[in-house]
Amino acid sequence: MAVRLEHDRAVLARLLGRDPVLHAYQLGDLDDFFWPYTSWFRRGEQVALLYRGVDPPTLLAFAAPADTAALAALLADLAPALPARLYAHLSPGLSDVLAKSFRLDSAGVHHRMALTDPSRLSAVRPEGVVLGPADLPGLRHLYERAYPGNWFDPRMLDTGQYLGVREGGELVAVAGVHVWSPAYRVAALGNVTTHPLWRGRGLGAAVVAALCVRLRESVEHVALNVKADNTAAVRLYERLGFTRVADYEEWTLTAR
């Protein structure tokens, strides 16, 4: 069976929706907001996404352990058609097949976490105001100080799903999303940080809790990615009701 481009969102939603947490980012990318930047590859029941809205493009390929071999076969056939340089989020066991065509530089193991116990959000006093395009300069300044090198698309401010905490008129903490799709009932937290001078005061937990409460008004599944060795962040999310549901690996790929 040949790998083919898949253009039918209903088909993709059905396949990805079998595990909406594992595929939360891909389901979110089916939304009109992201769809123009996507290329979808399918063989049978397996799907891989190349997201072109960032530089370099990012490949997302996730599978349950029982489906790893089938998705690896898809990636092996897809490899010659991929860009010469890209980033990738891959379930364990999938990188080996791409190593034949690309040099792989590891960006570490990450956890996929999902909000499974939202009752824990009430243990924290939510705090945060909705940020919009007018807040972009202050947000960029905060990221330069607190989270350099993060992946942030300014278009996401148009979603209304970025919350911030101000002190003295300056943004000192923020929580936002990488994807948000009421149509597909998923959201993924992202670009969460607190100014170094304001850490240790609970602002990160407060703004994440506020955002989760807000997101649950429009989606069913709230997920996030966090680097496995970022123990402080993992503990914060666990305290707020998130559970580790899968691991995956991030890589930079350069054609040989």
PDB file of C-alpha atoms in Angstrom:
ATOM      1  CA  MET A   1       0.000   0.000   0.000  1.00  0.00           C
ATOM      2  CA  ALA A   2       1.492   3.320  -1.093  1.00  0.00           C
ATOM      3  CA  VAL A   3       1.812   6.424   1.048  1.00  0.00           C
ATOM      4  CA  ARG A   4      -0.515   9.145  -0.196  1.00  0.00           C
ATOM      5  CA  LEU A   5      -1.465  12.687   0.618  1.00  0.00           C
ATOM      6  CA  GLU A   6      -4.693  12.849   2.602  1.00  0.00           C
ATOM      7  CA  HIS A   7      -6.896  15.917   2.095  1.00  0.00           C
ATOM      8  CA  ASP A   8     -10.082  14.750   3.819  1.00  0.00           C
ATOM      9  CA  ARG A   9     -10.310  16.298   7.281  1.00  0.00           C
ATOM     10  CA  ALA A  10     -13.164  13.982   8.267  1.00  0.00           C
ATOM     11  CA  VAL A  11     -10.986  10.933   7.562  1.00  0.00           C
ATOM     12  CA  LEU A  12      -8.059  12.420   9.472  1.00  0.00           C
ATOM     13  CA  ALA A  13     -10.278  13.378  12.415  1.00  0.00           C
ATOM     14  CA  ARG A  14     -11.603   9.817  12.584  1.00  0.00           C
ATOM     15  CA  LEU A  15      -8.134   8.264  12.564  1.00  0.00           C
ATOM     16  CA  LEU A  16      -6.553  10.721  14.992  1.00  0.00           C
ATOM     17  CA  GLY A  17      -9.612  10.819  17.217  1.00  0.00           C
ATOM     18  CA  ARG A  18      -9.062   7.217  18.274  1.00  0.00           C
ATOM     19  CA  ASP A  19      -6.481   8.622  20.717  1.00  0.00           C
ATOM     20  CA  PRO A  20      -7.229  12.352  21.063  1.00  0.00           C
ATOM     21  CA  VAL A  21      -4.565  12.962  23.699  1.00  0.00           C
ATOM     22  CA  LEU A  22      -1.704  11.288  21.846  1.00  0.00           C
ATOM     23  CA  HIS A  23      -2.770  13.148  18.706  1.00  0.00           C
ATOM     24  CA  ALA A  24      -3.918  16.393  20.331  1.00  0.00           C
ATOM     25  CA  TYR A  25      -1.530  18.601  18.372  1.00  0.00           C
ATOM     26  CA  GLN A  26      -2.446  16.973  15.073  1.00  0.00           C
ATOM     27  CA  LEU A  27      -6.161  17.227  15.776  1.00  0.00           C
ATOM     28  CA  GLY A  28      -5.672  20.896  16.598  1.00  0.00           C
ATOM     29  CA  ASP A  29      -3.879  21.384  13.292  1.00  0.00           C
ATOM     30  CA  LEU A  30      -7.012  20.240  11.457  1.00  0.00           C
ATOM     31  CA  ASP A  31      -8.594  23.526  12.510  1.00  0.00           C
ATOM     32  CA  ASP A  32      -9.019  26.257   9.888  1.00  0.00           C
ATOM     33  CA  PHE A  33      -6.455  28.340  11.800  1.00  0.00           C
ATOM     34  CA  PHE A  34      -3.661  25.831  11.044  1.00  0.00           C
ATOM     35  CA  TRP A  35      -4.945  23.739   8.131  1.00  0.00           C
ATOM     36  CA  PRO A  36      -3.354  25.847   5.334  1.00  0.00           C
ATOM     37  CA  TYR A  37       0.101  25.123   6.786  1.00  0.00           C
ATOM     38  CA  THR A  38      -0.306  21.336   6.905  1.00  0.00           C
ATOM     39  CA  SER A  39       0.548  18.385   4.665  1.00  0.00           C
ATOM     40  CA  TRP A  40      -0.875  15.007   5.731  1.00  0.00           C
ATOM     41  CA  PHE A  41       0.511  11.625   4.711  1.00  0.00           C
ATOM     42  CA  ARG A  42      -1.421   8.411   5.190  1.00  0.00           C
ATOM     43  CA  ARG A  43      -1.007   4.709   4.696  1.00  0.00           C
ATOM     44  CA  GLY A  44      -3.905   2.637   5.920  1.00  0.00           C
ATOM     45  CA  GLU A  45      -4.680   3.695   9.468  1.00  0.00           C
ATOM     46  CA  GLN A  46      -1.364   5.518  10.042  1.00  0.00           C
ATOM     47  CA  VAL A  47      -0.931   9.271   9.646  1.00  0.00           C
ATOM     48  CA  ALA A  48       2.039  11.645   9.686  1.00  0.00           C
ATOM     49  CA  LEU A  49       1.839  15.436   9.584  1.00  0.00           C
ATOM     50  CA  LEU A  50       4.327  17.922   8.169  1.00  0.00           C
ATOM     51  CA  TYR A  51       3.538  21.351   9.616  1.00  0.00           C
ATOM     52  CA  ARG A  52       4.988  24.152   7.471  1.00  0.00           C
ATOM     53  CA  GLY A  53       3.920  27.112   9.590  1.00  0.00           C
ATOM     54  CA  VAL A  54       7.310  27.229  11.324  1.00  0.00           C
ATOM     55  CA  ASP A  55      10.938  27.252  10.204  1.00  0.00           C
ATOM     56  CA  PRO A  56      12.160  24.598   9.926  1.00  0.00           C
ATOM     57  CA  PRO A  57       9.002  22.587   9.137  1.00  0.00           C
ATOM     58  CA  THR A  58       8.012  20.117  11.834  1.00  0.00           C
ATOM     59  CA  LEU A  59       7.126  16.460  11.344  1.00  0.00           C
ATOM     60  CA  LEU A  60       4.687  14.917  13.828  1.00  0.00           C
ATOM     61  CA  ALA A  61       4.423  11.132  13.884  1.00  0.00           C
ATOM     62  CA  PHE A  62       2.949   9.387  16.909  1.00  0.00           C
ATOM     63  CA  ALA A  63       1.843   5.801  17.371  1.00  0.00           C
ATOM     64  CA  ALA A  64       0.785   3.449  20.107  1.00  0.00           C
ATOM     65  CA  PRO A  65       3.379   0.680  20.642  1.00  0.00           C
ATOM     66  CA  ALA A  66       1.320  -1.814  18.657  1.00  0.00           C
ATOM     67  CA  ASP A  67       1.293   0.525  15.628  1.00  0.00           C
ATOM     68  CA  THR A  68       4.951   1.612  15.686  1.00  0.00           C
ATOM     69  CA  ALA A  69       6.083  -0.770  12.938  1.00  0.00           C
ATOM     70  CA  ALA A  70       3.324   0.331  10.580  1.00  0.00           C
ATOM     71  CA  LEU A  71       4.075   4.021  11.113  1.00  0.00           C
ATOM     72  CA  ALA A  72       7.813   3.357  10.714  1.00  0.00           C
ATOM     73  CA  ALA A  73       7.110   1.811   7.307  1.00  0.00           C
ATOM     74  CA  LEU A  74       5.176   4.936   6.312  1.00  0.00           C
ATOM     75  CA  LEU A  75       8.081   7.178   7.373  1.00  0.00           C
ATOM     76  CA  ALA A  76      10.625   5.045   5.515  1.00  0.00           C
ATOM     77  CA  ASP A  77       8.752   5.596   2.257  1.00  0.00           C
ATOM     78  CA  LEU A  78       8.089   9.255   3.046  1.00  0.00           C
ATOM     79  CA  ALA A  79      11.707  10.155   3.900  1.00  0.00           C
ATOM     80  CA  PRO A  80      12.875  10.943   0.330  1.00  0.00           C
ATOM     81  CA  ALA A  81      10.049  13.503  -0.041  1.00  0.00           C
ATOM     82  CA  LEU A  82      10.766  15.371   3.194  1.00  0.00           C
ATOM     83  CA  PRO A  83      12.584  18.737   3.323  1.00  0.00           C
ATOM     84  CA  ALA A  84      16.366  18.663   3.610  1.00  0.00           C
ATOM     85  CA  ARG A  85      16.127  20.199   7.075  1.00  0.00           C
ATOM     86  CA  LEU A  86      13.295  19.766   9.532  1.00  0.00           C
ATOM     87  CA  TYR A  87      12.352  19.264  13.156  1.00  0.00           C
ATOM     88  CA  ALA A  88      10.482  16.176  14.307  1.00  0.00           C
ATOM     89  CA  HIS A  89       8.346  14.924  17.173  1.00  0.00           C
ATOM     90  CA  LEU A  90       8.454  11.119  17.036  1.00  0.00           C
ATOM     91  CA  SER A  91       7.182   8.271  19.149  1.00  0.00           C
ATOM     92  CA  PRO A  92       9.978   6.033  20.491  1.00  0.00           C
ATOM     93  CA  GLY A  93      11.347   3.662  17.875  1.00  0.00           C
ATOM     94  CA  LEU A  94      10.574   5.840  14.850  1.00  0.00           C
ATOM     95  CA  SER A  95      13.833   7.772  14.600  1.00  0.00           C
ATOM     96  CA  ASP A  96      15.884   4.779  13.449  1.00  0.00           C
ATOM     97  CA  VAL A  97      14.110   4.565  10.114  1.00  0.00           C
ATOM     98  CA  LEU A  98      14.819   8.244   9.362  1.00  0.00           C
ATOM     99  CA  ALA A  99      18.485   7.905  10.342  1.00  0.00           C
ATOM    100  CA  LYS A 100      19.116   6.223   6.985  1.00  0.00           C
ATOM    101  CA  SER A 101      18.341   9.488   5.177  1.00  0.00           C
ATOM    102  CA  PHE A 102      19.048  12.170   7.791  1.00  0.00           C
ATOM    103  CA  ARG A 103      21.569  13.090  10.436  1.00  0.00           C
ATOM    104  CA  LEU A 104      19.629  13.243  13.682  1.00  0.00           C
ATOM    105  CA  ASP A 105      20.469  15.602  16.539  1.00  0.00           C
ATOM    106  CA  SER A 106      18.496  14.875  19.679  1.00  0.00           C
ATOM    107  CA  ALA A 107      16.516  17.551  21.499  1.00  0.00           C
ATOM    108  CA  GLY A 108      15.640  15.127  24.272  1.00  0.00           C
ATOM    109  CA  VAL A 109      12.822  12.967  25.541  1.00  0.00           C
ATOM    110  CA  HIS A 110       9.530  14.726  26.257  1.00  0.00           C
ATOM    111  CA  HIS A 111       6.385  13.756  28.127  1.00  0.00           C
ATOM    112  CA  ARG A 112       2.907  14.162  26.712  1.00  0.00           C
ATOM    113  CA  MET A 113       0.661  15.072  29.626  1.00  0.00           C
ATOM    114  CA  ALA A 114      -3.106  15.456  29.775  1.00  0.00           C
ATOM    115  CA  LEU A 115      -5.433  17.158  32.229  1.00  0.00           C
ATOM    116  CA  THR A 116      -7.098  14.119  33.797  1.00  0.00           C
ATOM    117  CA  ASP A 117      -8.122  15.537  37.187  1.00  0.00           C
ATOM    118  CA  PRO A 118      -9.402  19.087  36.676  1.00  0.00           C
ATOM    119  CA  SER A 119     -10.675  19.168  40.267  1.00  0.00           C
ATOM    120  CA  ARG A 120      -7.083  19.895  41.310  1.00  0.00           C
ATOM    121  CA  LEU A 121      -7.237  23.250  39.557  1.00  0.00           C
ATOM    122  CA  SER A 122      -9.340  24.528  42.447  1.00  0.00           C
ATOM    123  CA  ALA A 123      -6.372  24.084  44.812  1.00  0.00           C
ATOM    124  CA  VAL A 124      -4.770  27.125  43.157  1.00  0.00           C
ATOM    125  CA  ARG A 125      -6.231  30.615  42.964  1.00  0.00           C
ATOM    126  CA  PRO A 126      -6.429  31.264  39.206  1.00  0.00           C
ATOM    127  CA  GLU A 127      -4.930  34.532  38.047  1.00  0.00           C
ATOM    128  CA  GLY A 128      -4.451  36.143  34.651  1.00  0.00           C
ATOM    129  CA  VAL A 129      -5.908  38.566  32.121  1.00  0.00           C
ATOM    130  CA  VAL A 130      -6.532  37.830  28.454  1.00  0.00           C
ATOM    131  CA  LEU A 131      -3.732  39.042  26.194  1.00  0.00           C
ATOM    132  CA  GLY A 132      -4.198  40.277  22.648  1.00  0.00           C
ATOM    133  CA  PRO A 133      -2.132  41.606  19.736  1.00  0.00           C
ATOM    134  CA  ALA A 134      -1.505  44.883  21.563  1.00  0.00           C
ATOM    135  CA  ASP A 135       0.400  42.915  24.208  1.00  0.00           C
ATOM    136  CA  LEU A 136       2.872  41.455  21.686  1.00  0.00           C
ATOM    137  CA  PRO A 137       5.811  43.784  22.527  1.00  0.00           C
ATOM    138  CA  GLY A 138       5.536  43.068  26.250  1.00  0.00           C
ATOM    139  CA  LEU A 139       5.160  39.362  25.595  1.00  0.00           C
ATOM    140  CA  ARG A 140       8.234  39.257  23.368  1.00  0.00           C
ATOM    141  CA  HIS A 141      10.188  41.095  26.049  1.00  0.00           C
ATOM    142  CA  LEU A 142       9.126  38.537  28.668  1.00  0.00           C
ATOM    143  CA  TYR A 143      10.113  35.618  26.429  1.00  0.00           C
ATOM    144  CA  GLU A 144      13.517  37.189  25.750  1.00  0.00           C
ATOM    145  CA  ARG A 145      14.166  37.327  29.481  1.00  0.00           C
ATOM    146  CA  ALA A 146      12.465  34.160  30.669  1.00  0.00           C
ATOM    147  CA  TYR A 147      12.122  31.741  27.741  1.00  0.00           C
ATOM    148  CA  PRO A 148      14.591  32.467  24.913  1.00  0.00           C
ATOM    149  CA  GLY A 149      14.368  30.183  21.939  1.00  0.00           C
ATOM    150  CA  ASN A 150      10.778  29.141  22.595  1.00  0.00           C
ATOM    151  CA  TRP A 151       8.362  28.416  19.754  1.00  0.00           C
ATOM    152  CA  PHE A 152       5.825  31.241  19.624  1.00  0.00           C
ATOM    153  CA  ASP A 153       3.538  32.184  16.749  1.00  0.00           C
ATOM    154  CA  PRO A 154       2.172  35.730  17.268  1.00  0.00           C
ATOM    155  CA  ARG A 155      -0.985  34.678  15.406  1.00  0.00           C
ATOM    156  CA  MET A 156      -1.943  32.674  18.476  1.00  0.00           C
ATOM    157  CA  LEU A 157      -2.769  35.865  20.332  1.00  0.00           C
ATOM    158  CA  ASP A 158      -5.802  36.135  18.058  1.00  0.00           C
ATOM    159  CA  THR A 159      -7.252  33.035  19.714  1.00  0.00           C
ATOM    160  CA  GLY A 160      -7.803  34.852  23.003  1.00  0.00           C
ATOM    161  CA  GLN A 161      -6.193  31.890  24.772  1.00  0.00           C
ATOM    162  CA  TYR A 162      -3.110  33.640  26.144  1.00  0.00           C
ATOM    163  CA  LEU A 163      -3.311  34.826  29.750  1.00  0.00           C
ATOM    164  CA  GLY A 164      -0.801  36.995  31.560  1.00  0.00           C
ATOM    165  CA  VAL A 165      -0.049  38.349  35.024  1.00  0.00           C
ATOM    166  CA  ARG A 166       1.220  41.907  35.374  1.00  0.00           C
ATOM    167  CA  GLU A 167       3.133  43.568  38.167  1.00  0.00           C
ATOM    168  CA  GLY A 168       3.728  47.296  37.933  1.00  0.00           C
ATOM    169  CA  GLY A 169       2.345  47.270  34.402  1.00  0.00           C
ATOM    170  CA  GLU A 170       4.892  44.698  33.196  1.00  0.00           C
ATOM    171  CA  LEU A 171       4.099  41.133  32.151  1.00  0.00           C
ATOM    172  CA  VAL A 172       5.778  38.751  34.588  1.00  0.00           C
ATOM    173  CA  ALA A 173       4.015  35.446  33.864  1.00  0.00           C
ATOM    174  CA  VAL A 174       2.170  33.988  30.897  1.00  0.00           C
ATOM    175  CA  ALA A 175       0.457  30.791  29.783  1.00  0.00           C
ATOM    176  CA  GLY A 176      -0.757  30.195  26.252  1.00  0.00           C
ATOM    177  CA  VAL A 177      -1.533  27.531  23.690  1.00  0.00           C
ATOM    178  CA  HIS A 178       0.176  25.912  20.758  1.00  0.00           C
ATOM    179  CA  VAL A 179      -3.134  24.674  19.382  1.00  0.00           C
ATOM    180  CA  TRP A 180      -6.740  25.409  20.300  1.00  0.00           C
ATOM    181  CA  SER A 181      -9.671  23.978  18.386  1.00  0.00           C
ATOM    182  CA  PRO A 182     -13.229  24.042  19.697  1.00  0.00           C
ATOM    183  CA  ALA A 183     -14.219  22.265  16.464  1.00  0.00           C
ATOM    184  CA  TYR A 184     -12.056  19.245  17.330  1.00  0.00           C
ATOM    185  CA  ARG A 185     -12.373  19.718  21.112  1.00  0.00           C
ATOM    186  CA  VAL A 186      -8.631  19.848  21.851  1.00  0.00           C
ATOM    187  CA  ALA A 187      -6.099  22.352  23.154  1.00  0.00           C
ATOM    188  CA  ALA A 188      -2.389  22.114  23.930  1.00  0.00           C
ATOM    189  CA  LEU A 189      -0.720  24.423  26.417  1.00  0.00           C
ATOM    190  CA  GLY A 190       2.473  26.154  25.376  1.00  0.00           C
ATOM    191  CA  ASN A 191       4.790  29.114  25.897  1.00  0.00           C
ATOM    192  CA  VAL A 192       4.350  29.004  29.677  1.00  0.00           C
ATOM    193  CA  THR A 193       6.909  30.997  31.627  1.00  0.00           C
ATOM    194  CA  THR A 194       7.517  33.333  34.559  1.00  0.00           C
ATOM    195  CA  HIS A 195      10.042  36.166  34.745  1.00  0.00           C
ATOM    196  CA  PRO A 196      13.153  34.971  36.652  1.00  0.00           C
ATOM    197  CA  LEU A 197      12.719  37.673  39.303  1.00  0.00           C
ATOM    198  CA  TRP A 198       9.152  36.526  40.020  1.00  0.00           C
ATOM    199  CA  ARG A 199       9.640  32.775  40.189  1.00  0.00           C
ATOM    200  CA  GLY A 200       8.831  30.837  43.330  1.00  0.00           C
ATOM    201  CA  ARG A 201       5.700  32.885  44.087  1.00  0.00           C
ATOM    202  CA  GLY A 202       3.121  30.577  42.507  1.00  0.00           C
ATOM    203  CA  LEU A 203       2.433  32.803  39.507  1.00  0.00           C
ATOM    204  CA  GLY A 204       3.103  30.013  37.009  1.00  0.00           C
ATOM    205  CA  ALA A 205       0.606  27.690  38.660  1.00  0.00           C
ATOM    206  CA  ALA A 206      -1.941  30.491  38.978  1.00  0.00           C
ATOM    207  CA  VAL A 207      -1.862  31.504  35.320  1.00  0.00           C
ATOM    208  CA  VAL A 208      -1.837  27.893  34.070  1.00  0.00           C
ATOM    209  CA  ALA A 209      -4.832  27.104  36.282  1.00  0.00           C
ATOM    210  CA  ALA A 210      -6.677  30.149  34.967  1.00  0.00           C
ATOM    211  CA  LEU A 211      -5.994  29.146  31.375  1.00  0.00           C
ATOM    212  CA  CYS A 212      -7.087  25.544  31.944  1.00  0.00           C
ATOM    213  CA  VAL A 213     -10.381  26.713  33.473  1.00  0.00           C
ATOM    214  CA  ARG A 214     -10.900  28.944  30.446  1.00  0.00           C
ATOM    215  CA  LEU A 215     -10.005  26.218  27.931  1.00  0.00           C
ATOM    216  CA  ARG A 216     -12.356  23.678  29.475  1.00  0.00           C
ATOM    217  CA  GLU A 217     -15.257  25.912  28.486  1.00  0.00           C
ATOM    218  CA  SER A 218     -14.600  25.124  24.816  1.00  0.00           C
ATOM    219  CA  VAL A 219     -12.626  21.846  24.594  1.00  0.00           C
ATOM    220  CA  GLU A 220     -12.724  18.358  26.045  1.00  0.00           C
ATOM    221  CA  HIS A 221      -9.023  17.489  26.045  1.00  0.00           C
ATOM    222  CA  VAL A 222      -6.227  19.722  27.360  1.00  0.00           C
ATOM    223  CA  ALA A 223      -2.723  18.385  26.731  1.00  0.00           C
ATOM    224  CA  LEU A 224       0.845  19.653  26.802  1.00  0.00           C
ATOM    225  CA  ASN A 225       4.429  18.674  26.034  1.00  0.00           C
ATOM    226  CA  VAL A 226       7.184  19.060  28.605  1.00  0.00           C
ATOM    227  CA  LYS A 227      10.814  17.997  28.519  1.00  0.00           C
ATOM    228  CA  ALA A 228      11.287  14.908  30.655  1.00  0.00           C
ATOM    229  CA  ASP A 229      14.175  16.390  32.634  1.00  0.00           C
ATOM    230  CA  ASN A 230      12.244  19.577  33.512  1.00  0.00           C
ATOM    231  CA  THR A 231      11.223  18.152  36.863  1.00  0.00           C
ATOM    232  CA  ALA A 232       9.973  21.460  38.269  1.00  0.00           C
ATOM    233  CA  ALA A 233       7.513  21.898  35.399  1.00  0.00           C
ATOM    234  CA  VAL A 234       6.410  18.251  35.532  1.00  0.00           C
ATOM    235  CA  ARG A 235       5.649  18.561  39.252  1.00  0.00           C
ATOM    236  CA  LEU A 236       3.732  21.797  38.706  1.00  0.00           C
ATOM    237  CA  TYR A 237       1.548  20.185  36.051  1.00  0.00           C
ATOM    238  CA  GLU A 238       0.990  17.101  38.176  1.00  0.00           C
ATOM    239  CA  ARG A 239      -0.112  19.336  41.049  1.00  0.00           C
ATOM    240  CA  LEU A 240      -2.679  20.912  38.729  1.00  0.00           C
ATOM    241  CA  GLY A 241      -4.163  17.568  37.675  1.00  0.00           C
ATOM    242  CA  PHE A 242      -2.077  16.580  34.643  1.00  0.00           C
ATOM    243  CA  THR A 243      -0.953  12.985  34.091  1.00  0.00           C
ATOM    244  CA  ARG A 244       1.882  11.660  31.938  1.00  0.00           C
ATOM    245  CA  VAL A 245       0.261   9.617  29.175  1.00  0.00           C
ATOM    246  CA  ALA A 246       3.088   9.031  26.673  1.00  0.00           C
ATOM    247  CA  ASP A 247       6.709   9.805  25.910  1.00  0.00           C
ATOM    248  CA  TYR A 248       8.147  10.955  22.613  1.00  0.00           C
ATOM    249  CA  GLU A 249      11.448  12.267  21.251  1.00  0.00           C
ATOM    250  CA  GLU A 250      12.308  15.544  19.531  1.00  0.00           C
ATOM    251  CA  TRP A 251      14.968  15.706  16.845  1.00  0.00           C
ATOM    252  CA  THR A 252      16.566  18.073  14.374  1.00  0.00           C
ATOM    253  CA  LEU A 253      16.972  16.301  11.018  1.00  0.00           C
ATOM    254  CA  THR A 254      19.442  17.259   8.296  1.00  0.00           C
ATOM    255  CA  ALA A 255      19.620  15.367   5.020  1.00  0.00           C
ATOM    256  CA  ARG A 256      22.756  13.295   4.527  1.00  0.00           C
TER     257      ARG A 256
END
